Every structure is written in structure tokens, then in C-alpha cells.
Amino acid sequence: MSHFTHLECSRPCGAGPFDAHERHHLCRCGAPLLARYDLDRLRGWQRESLKDRESTLWRYRELLPIFPGETPVSLGEGWTPLLPAKRLGASLGLRALLVKDEGPNPTNSFKARGQSTAVTRARALGATTLSVPTAGNAGCALAAYASAAGLEARVFMPRDVKRAFIAECELYGATVELVDGLITDAGRIAAERGGPLGWYDVSTLKEPYRLEGKKTMAFELAEQLQWRWPDWIVYPTGGGTGLIGMWKGFEELESIGWVPRGRRPRMVSVQADGCAPIVRAFEQGADHAELFPNAHTFADGLRVPKAVGDFLMLRAIRESGGTAIAVTDQQMIEAAQRLGRMEGISAAPEGGAALAALDVLVASGQVRADDVVVLFNTGGALKYLQG
Amino acid sequence: MSHFTHLECSRPCGAGPFDAHERHHLCRCGAPLLARYDLDRLRGWQRESLKDRESTLWRYRELLPIFPGETPVSLGEGWTPLLPAKRLGASLGLRALLVKDEGPNPTNSFKARGQSTAVTRARALGATTLSVPTAGNAGCALAAYASAAGLEARVFMPRDVKRAFIAECELYGATVELVDGLITDAGRIAAERGGPLGWYDVSTLKEPYRLEGKKTMAFELAEQLQWRWPDWIVYPTGGGTGLIGMWKGFEELESIGWVPRGRRPRMVSVQADGCAPIVRAFEQGADHAELFPNAHTFADGLRVPKAVGDFLMLRAIRESGGTAIAVTDQQMIEAAQRLGRMEGISAAPEGGAALAALDVLVASGQVRADDVVVLFNTGGALKYLQG
């Protein structure tokens, strides 16, 4: 039922195509690999067929990385609500503000999407021990999906991460290793430790399949909005897989004819001013982002000083006519509280950051009263409530 | 589209029917009121119509308390996953163990269901300040839905509740009052405080509409199991609205002809041995439960020493051929961890209690290898992770 065919380098480096029945991480040139599908054949796929589908991201199975005879590792991820935020929208002078609320996912964040697809493939490829460096939520999600798949999980995260992230990983039976430093240091240590032991590395974009789960956010938006894109997507970006994934999702939906070409939303990358490598590179007109020194922010998910997919993020933001905005911790925390008080939405500081960035876009006149705006709340507040 | 008609006493006391366009709490005789629908007309409703519906409990709008022109207060509640727990089932010698996972609801628990319907009606009835005594999660859910509806929430909960419950209520802008004692004391104080001020009391079963949201768990089970009931439903019961609601849901589905009569699942009420009024009453053959003295348990949601709907719970358990089982705190905590380690499911201790009770039923031979068993995990682990 899936039309998954092979892997391809995200750069025109000449290597590949790569056989998806074998383990692959980065391309020889160092760039992420992307899953490819037989899009021509999928032009015959009817949108109406979705009506009978499961209420998870696996409803889009034709465009997900799964081969015949395989079963998804699923805990009910995806198909999250797109909530009309009328009171909040009115307070900003907006007629159509929507919040894509990723909190009601397994493990309380959007990270469940990527780990459902990644662990599905890892199991199919014969992996037994999965490892991940994480700022927090990706580790919780990996732990849960590894458990659901009967595989072992090793999670490497910064020592000063909020305690709930650690406790949740352990709940699923994962082995947690606390690392001095940030996610980048955790990635180095995980690779050093796991390389010789053959652990399967599930780092963001260093394996090709988390992206595939994340791109379903674009599919869901399209379906929930009756196949019309919003004018803006405001999205908090750490590693940026969500933004890159949605951009890939737009392309795939255009290719199979489900949405018209040339009308994609403007993509807004939101970061913390204490860790804003993409914002800095965007403002400097750079193609890649430098490592952001002394990275710090209350939003663990945004504490990513250097992202493998930086060039893909920057390209998507620019091609979309979007922008990149940094907000302070104080702004994101206030904004997260505003989502709770005005709309009853449980927002992580990352979701608050998106709202704080929208404040800026409205104040500057970039977002106008009649624009349709989708704000991503990438996870719930609970893991942040007790410091 | 709804066929909601009126309210009726849950006892044959002779009072009523009651006009659903007016505010009602308990019947004059002190018993809960129940929402009634024009079930005869609903016999023409086709199950196939559900295919196009929203992925929330409002997909069953025909059997929910909403009048023409009204909009549900919704944050995406319900239509939660029914997960096949194969590894856990196999470890118990069961061929078909399923977990209805209520964690991926707004506010991380099944309480979102009841507050969505209750707040929908409260707003329609002109209420402006809503109050609730709670053991924890019901307060969080009320706070979120009140915020979503633009109403004020006053939450009364035991002083020694886990801190995350308090913090989450405050996130949604609710006023939290901590009470010395248990939910029963909180109920007394909330009524004393709010009565003179005209607050709308959303206490379990003291208003008729939380039950209507909870009954959708039965509708979803039926739909997810292709309109066949499981042999057993194992359900953690504090106030018991979920169990009573599902029992009402069975009756309604039978009345409209969507499931055959006489094949309902056996209902197992699970409580903590430190607070087991229903188990005690069940064992004693009593129709009502006495207040359980010195109630204590780690599972805040089970810390309900006296329930308004005790007689309805006991009746449902007995009519179903079910039973009532108490487990220790240690058993429920171990079992919650087992759900995490073996299936990747984030389980509150209440969900763990259900699994611990299933252990007992399997060991005693009451549940057999071929029985289809549905275990309810009523909420996620997050609020319990940090004590």
C-alpha cells in the first residue's frame, strides 16, 4: 500500500540512490538522506479514500516508509486537533488563528510522530538497540516507541534537562545517560559509545525516517483545512525536522495533485534569543548556520546550537517567503500562559515561543488581519511545570 | 442533529421529567439526573454515518446533550487509541488484551470528556463561574474547558494533591483552593462558598452532563471493535462516572439497534485498598457504599471515600456479572511501570491499578486465555512523576 521506493541524498552530490532495505544514516557527503516514493503512480490516489482511515498519521500510509507485510509501531500518534483560537485571535486582531495542538500525542509532544516512523523502520531493519541524543522530548518518544516495539533504548540528554524528561524515559524502561553539555555533546558521546556496539542511531536527520513522521503535520493541516494552505505557519525550531518535513510534505502533496503548486504557506522559524543559530544565519543571508555559542533557554526543545538540517531549514524559509524570529524566555513563558488562560491549551514554552513570534509579526504588520495563521504548539506544558 | 430531549431521575422517585433548558443538579430525592434522548427516532441513524465525523467524542452528537445552534466546547477530546497490548497480554497468557489509552486527551486524562460536555451545557445555560471539587484531574480538565469557553473556574482540591495538578489548573487561569481533607470535604466547602454566589457546580453526578461525555468511552469501544463488546472491561473507579456512563452508553446503543441486547461486557471496578468503598459494598452485597474511613492512596483519582453514584456503580457491576477488586499502592505502581516498560504506554497509577486487578483475575482463573479484555488507562503518568 505504501509507494516507498528508495533513499536519496538531500544534496545533488551524485551518490545514491540508496536501497531502503539496508541501514543508512547520512549520505557519504554528510548530508541527510530523504525517503522517496513513486509519486507518479500516486497521482491515482483519491483524497476521499482517507475518510475510512485510522485516526493516526498512518492514515497516509501510501506516503510513509513501510514495506508490504510490515506493521507500524504505533501508539496513536498524529491526527491531532487543529483548534480555532478565536479569543486569542481576536486579541491580536486576527480573523483566523488556528493552533495545531501536538500535546495530545503519545508522550505529550510532536516527537511521537518521528519516532513512530523511525522505530518502525529500525525494527524492520533488524536493529535491537536504539540510541538518541536529545534535548528532551525526542528521548521520551524514542523510549516509548522502542518499548512498544520490544527494542532497547539508550537516551543521551543534557544533565540539566527538566527532571520530568528523565523520569518519563525511565518509565518506558530506557537507559538514560546524562551528559555535561548540550544535545550536540550528547550526540558525540552517543556515537562514540554506540558506534562500536552497533547501536542504531536515531539522531534527528542522521537517520532518514523521523522526517517522514514529521511531514504528516503538513498532510494533516491540508486535510483539516480542506486542502487549502494557511497563509502562515509559525513553528518553533530546534533541530528543525518539523519544518523541513512539512516542506517535503508540501512538495509530495503538490506532486500527487492534491494541492495546487505555488501556494505554499510562509514558514516562520521561531527560536529562543539564547539559542538562535537559524535566525542569525537567516538575517546574515547565509546558507548554513554556525554553532551558536553559549546556548541557553528554558525551552529544552529549542536548545539546539547546531542542526544537521540547517541548510534545508534556511532554504525552506526563504523559498516560502517566510522569516525567522527570536524571542526571549520571558516572552515565551508569558505567551504559553496566554495560550492556557485564553484558550485552555496546555503549551510547552516552545508553543509559547511561536505565539510570542506571532506577536512580533502582527505588531510589525507582516501578518495582516485577514491572514490565516497556523501556530504550532509542539507539546504540552506538563513536563515544564515543576522545573 | 442531537436528539437530546430532557432530564430524568436515576431512581423511580416520581419526580420530573426535568426541562433541560433550565439548570438542574440533583433530583429532589437526592439522586443524580440523567440525560434522555429520543431513542426511537434514533433507530434510523446509520452507523456508517460515523465515517465522515470529527475525531472527537462529538462524532456521536446525536446522543450528546447539545441543542440546535449551540457549539461544543472542544479541545479535541475523545476518540482515543485502543492499543493491542500483545507483549503484555502474552505475559499474562491472554490472546486479546487491549488498552484504551485515555492519556492522549487534552489535560492528559479521561476527565476531558466529561468537562467538554459539562462546560458546553454550563455555557449554554448562562453560567459564568464554574466550581468543582476534585481529586486532581477533573479540576485540570474543568480549568481547561472553562478557559476555552471564556468562563471562570474555581477548583477545590485536597491540600496534599500532587503539585502538578495545582500548577496545571493555574496554567489555565483557574483559581485553586486547597482544602484540608479529601474530595468530599472539598465538595462541602465548594458548595458552601459557591451556593450563595450562584456558582455553577460541576461536581461528579451532581450535574447531569459529565456522565454524557464519559459514556462516549462505550461508544468508542463499540466502534473500534466493529460493534462487538469485549468480554471484560477493567476500570479504575473513584467517583465512578466512567463506569456508570459506559453502562448508560451500552443501553443507548442497544436501544438504537447498533449492538445486540444481552451481551454486555463484565464490568470490573478497581479501587485502592486504602480507599475501597465500592469493593467493600460489593463484597457485602450492599446497594449503597458507606464512607470509607481514613481514605489514602497514591492514586489521587481513586481517593474518593464516598460517591454520589455508588448505587449506580454497584448495580452495573452486578448486572454485568462483573466484580470489584482492591489492589495495593505498591501493586498499582509496579503495574503502571509494567505498562510503560512492556508497551510504551504512559500510565497513571489508576491505569496501573487496572492492570494489577487483571493480574488477580487471571491468577484466579476468572479471566481466561481467550477472553477479550479491555483495560482502561484513564490518564498519563506525567502528573505523578515528580510526587
PDB file of N, CA, C and O in Angstrom, chain B residues 7-9 11-18 27-29 33:
ATOM      1  N   LEU B   7     -34.305  15.677  31.047  1.00  0.00           N
ATOM      2  CA  LEU B   7     -33.613  15.006  32.146  1.00  0.00           C
ATOM      3  C   LEU B   7     -34.616  14.196  32.955  1.00  0.00           C
ATOM      4  O   LEU B   7     -35.792  14.548  33.041  1.00  0.00           O
ATOM      5  N   GLU B   8     -34.077  13.143  33.584  1.00  0.00           N
ATOM      6  CA  GLU B   8     -34.945  12.209  34.300  1.00  0.00           C
ATOM      7  C   GLU B   8     -34.183  11.750  35.539  1.00  0.00           C
ATOM      8  O   GLU B   8     -32.961  11.601  35.489  1.00  0.00           O
ATOM      9  N   CYS B   9     -34.901  11.462  36.613  1.00  0.00           N
ATOM     10  CA  CYS B   9     -34.238  10.973  37.832  1.00  0.00           C
ATOM     11  C   CYS B   9     -33.705   9.557  37.596  1.00  0.00           C
ATOM     12  O   CYS B   9     -34.320   8.752  36.906  1.00  0.00           O
ATOM     13  N   ARG B  11     -33.515   7.396  39.820  1.00  0.00           N
ATOM     14  CA  ARG B  11     -34.336   6.494  40.637  1.00  0.00           C
ATOM     15  C   ARG B  11     -35.790   6.633  40.208  1.00  0.00           C
ATOM     16  O   ARG B  11     -36.190   7.687  39.732  1.00  0.00           O
ATOM     17  N   PRO B  12     -36.575   5.621  40.439  1.00  0.00           N
ATOM     18  CA  PRO B  12     -38.001   5.784  40.101  1.00  0.00           C
ATOM     19  C   PRO B  12     -38.719   6.533  41.222  1.00  0.00           C
ATOM     20  O   PRO B  12     -39.573   5.985  41.898  1.00  0.00           O
ATOM     21  N   CYS B  13     -38.359   7.799  41.436  1.00  0.00           N
ATOM     22  CA  CYS B  13     -38.882   8.548  42.587  1.00  0.00           C
ATOM     23  C   CYS B  13     -40.159   9.297  42.263  1.00  0.00           C
ATOM     24  O   CYS B  13     -40.797   9.864  43.143  1.00  0.00           O
ATOM     25  N   GLY B  14     -40.508   9.340  40.966  1.00  0.00           N
ATOM     26  CA  GLY B  14     -41.758  10.007  40.612  1.00  0.00           C
ATOM     27  C   GLY B  14     -41.615  11.461  40.213  1.00  0.00           C
ATOM     28  O   GLY B  14     -42.518  12.033  39.607  1.00  0.00           O
ATOM     29  N   ALA B  15     -40.478  12.083  40.528  1.00  0.00           N
ATOM     30  CA  ALA B  15     -40.286  13.487  40.144  1.00  0.00           C
ATOM     31  C   ALA B  15     -39.911  13.582  38.665  1.00  0.00           C
ATOM     32  O   ALA B  15     -39.473  12.609  38.068  1.00  0.00           O
ATOM     33  N   GLY B  16     -40.092  14.761  38.118  1.00  0.00           N
ATOM     34  CA  GLY B  16     -39.688  15.019  36.740  1.00  0.00           C
ATOM     35  C   GLY B  16     -40.740  14.584  35.751  1.00  0.00           C
ATOM     36  O   GLY B  16     -41.847  14.253  36.155  1.00  0.00           O
ATOM     37  N   PRO B  17     -40.487  14.563  34.432  1.00  0.00           N
ATOM     38  CA  PRO B  17     -39.197  14.899  33.797  1.00  0.00           C
ATOM     39  C   PRO B  17     -38.795  16.357  34.010  1.00  0.00           C
ATOM     40  O   PRO B  17     -39.643  17.181  34.339  1.00  0.00           O
ATOM     41  N   PHE B  18     -37.517  16.629  33.794  1.00  0.00           N
ATOM     42  CA  PHE B  18     -36.991  17.961  34.029  1.00  0.00           C
ATOM     43  C   PHE B  18     -36.597  18.601  32.710  1.00  0.00           C
ATOM     44  O   PHE B  18     -36.048  17.943  31.827  1.00  0.00           O
ATOM     45  N   CYS B  27     -31.656  15.484  41.656  1.00  0.00           N
ATOM     46  CA  CYS B  27     -33.112  15.415  41.763  1.00  0.00           C
ATOM     47  C   CYS B  27     -33.532  15.819  43.179  1.00  0.00           C
ATOM     48  O   CYS B  27     -32.731  15.788  44.108  1.00  0.00           O
ATOM     49  N   ARG B  28     -34.800  16.158  43.330  1.00  0.00           N
ATOM     50  CA  ARG B  28     -35.310  16.485  44.672  1.00  0.00           C
ATOM     51  C   ARG B  28     -35.062  15.348  45.663  1.00  0.00           C
ATOM     52  O   ARG B  28     -34.873  15.566  46.843  1.00  0.00           O
ATOM     53  N   CYS B  29     -35.056  14.110  45.173  1.00  0.00           N
ATOM     54  CA  CYS B  29     -34.858  12.953  46.063  1.00  0.00           C
ATOM     55  C   CYS B  29     -33.383  12.749  46.386  1.00  0.00           C
ATOM     56  O   CYS B  29     -33.024  11.836  47.137  1.00  0.00           O
ATOM     57  N   LEU B  33     -29.463  13.104  38.149  1.00  0.00           N
ATOM     58  CA  LEU B  33     -30.354  13.186  36.992  1.00  0.00           C
ATOM     59  C   LEU B  33     -29.619  12.662  35.759  1.00  0.00           C
ATOM     60  O   LEU B  33     -28.404  12.810  35.644  1.00  0.00           O
TER      61      LEU B  33
END
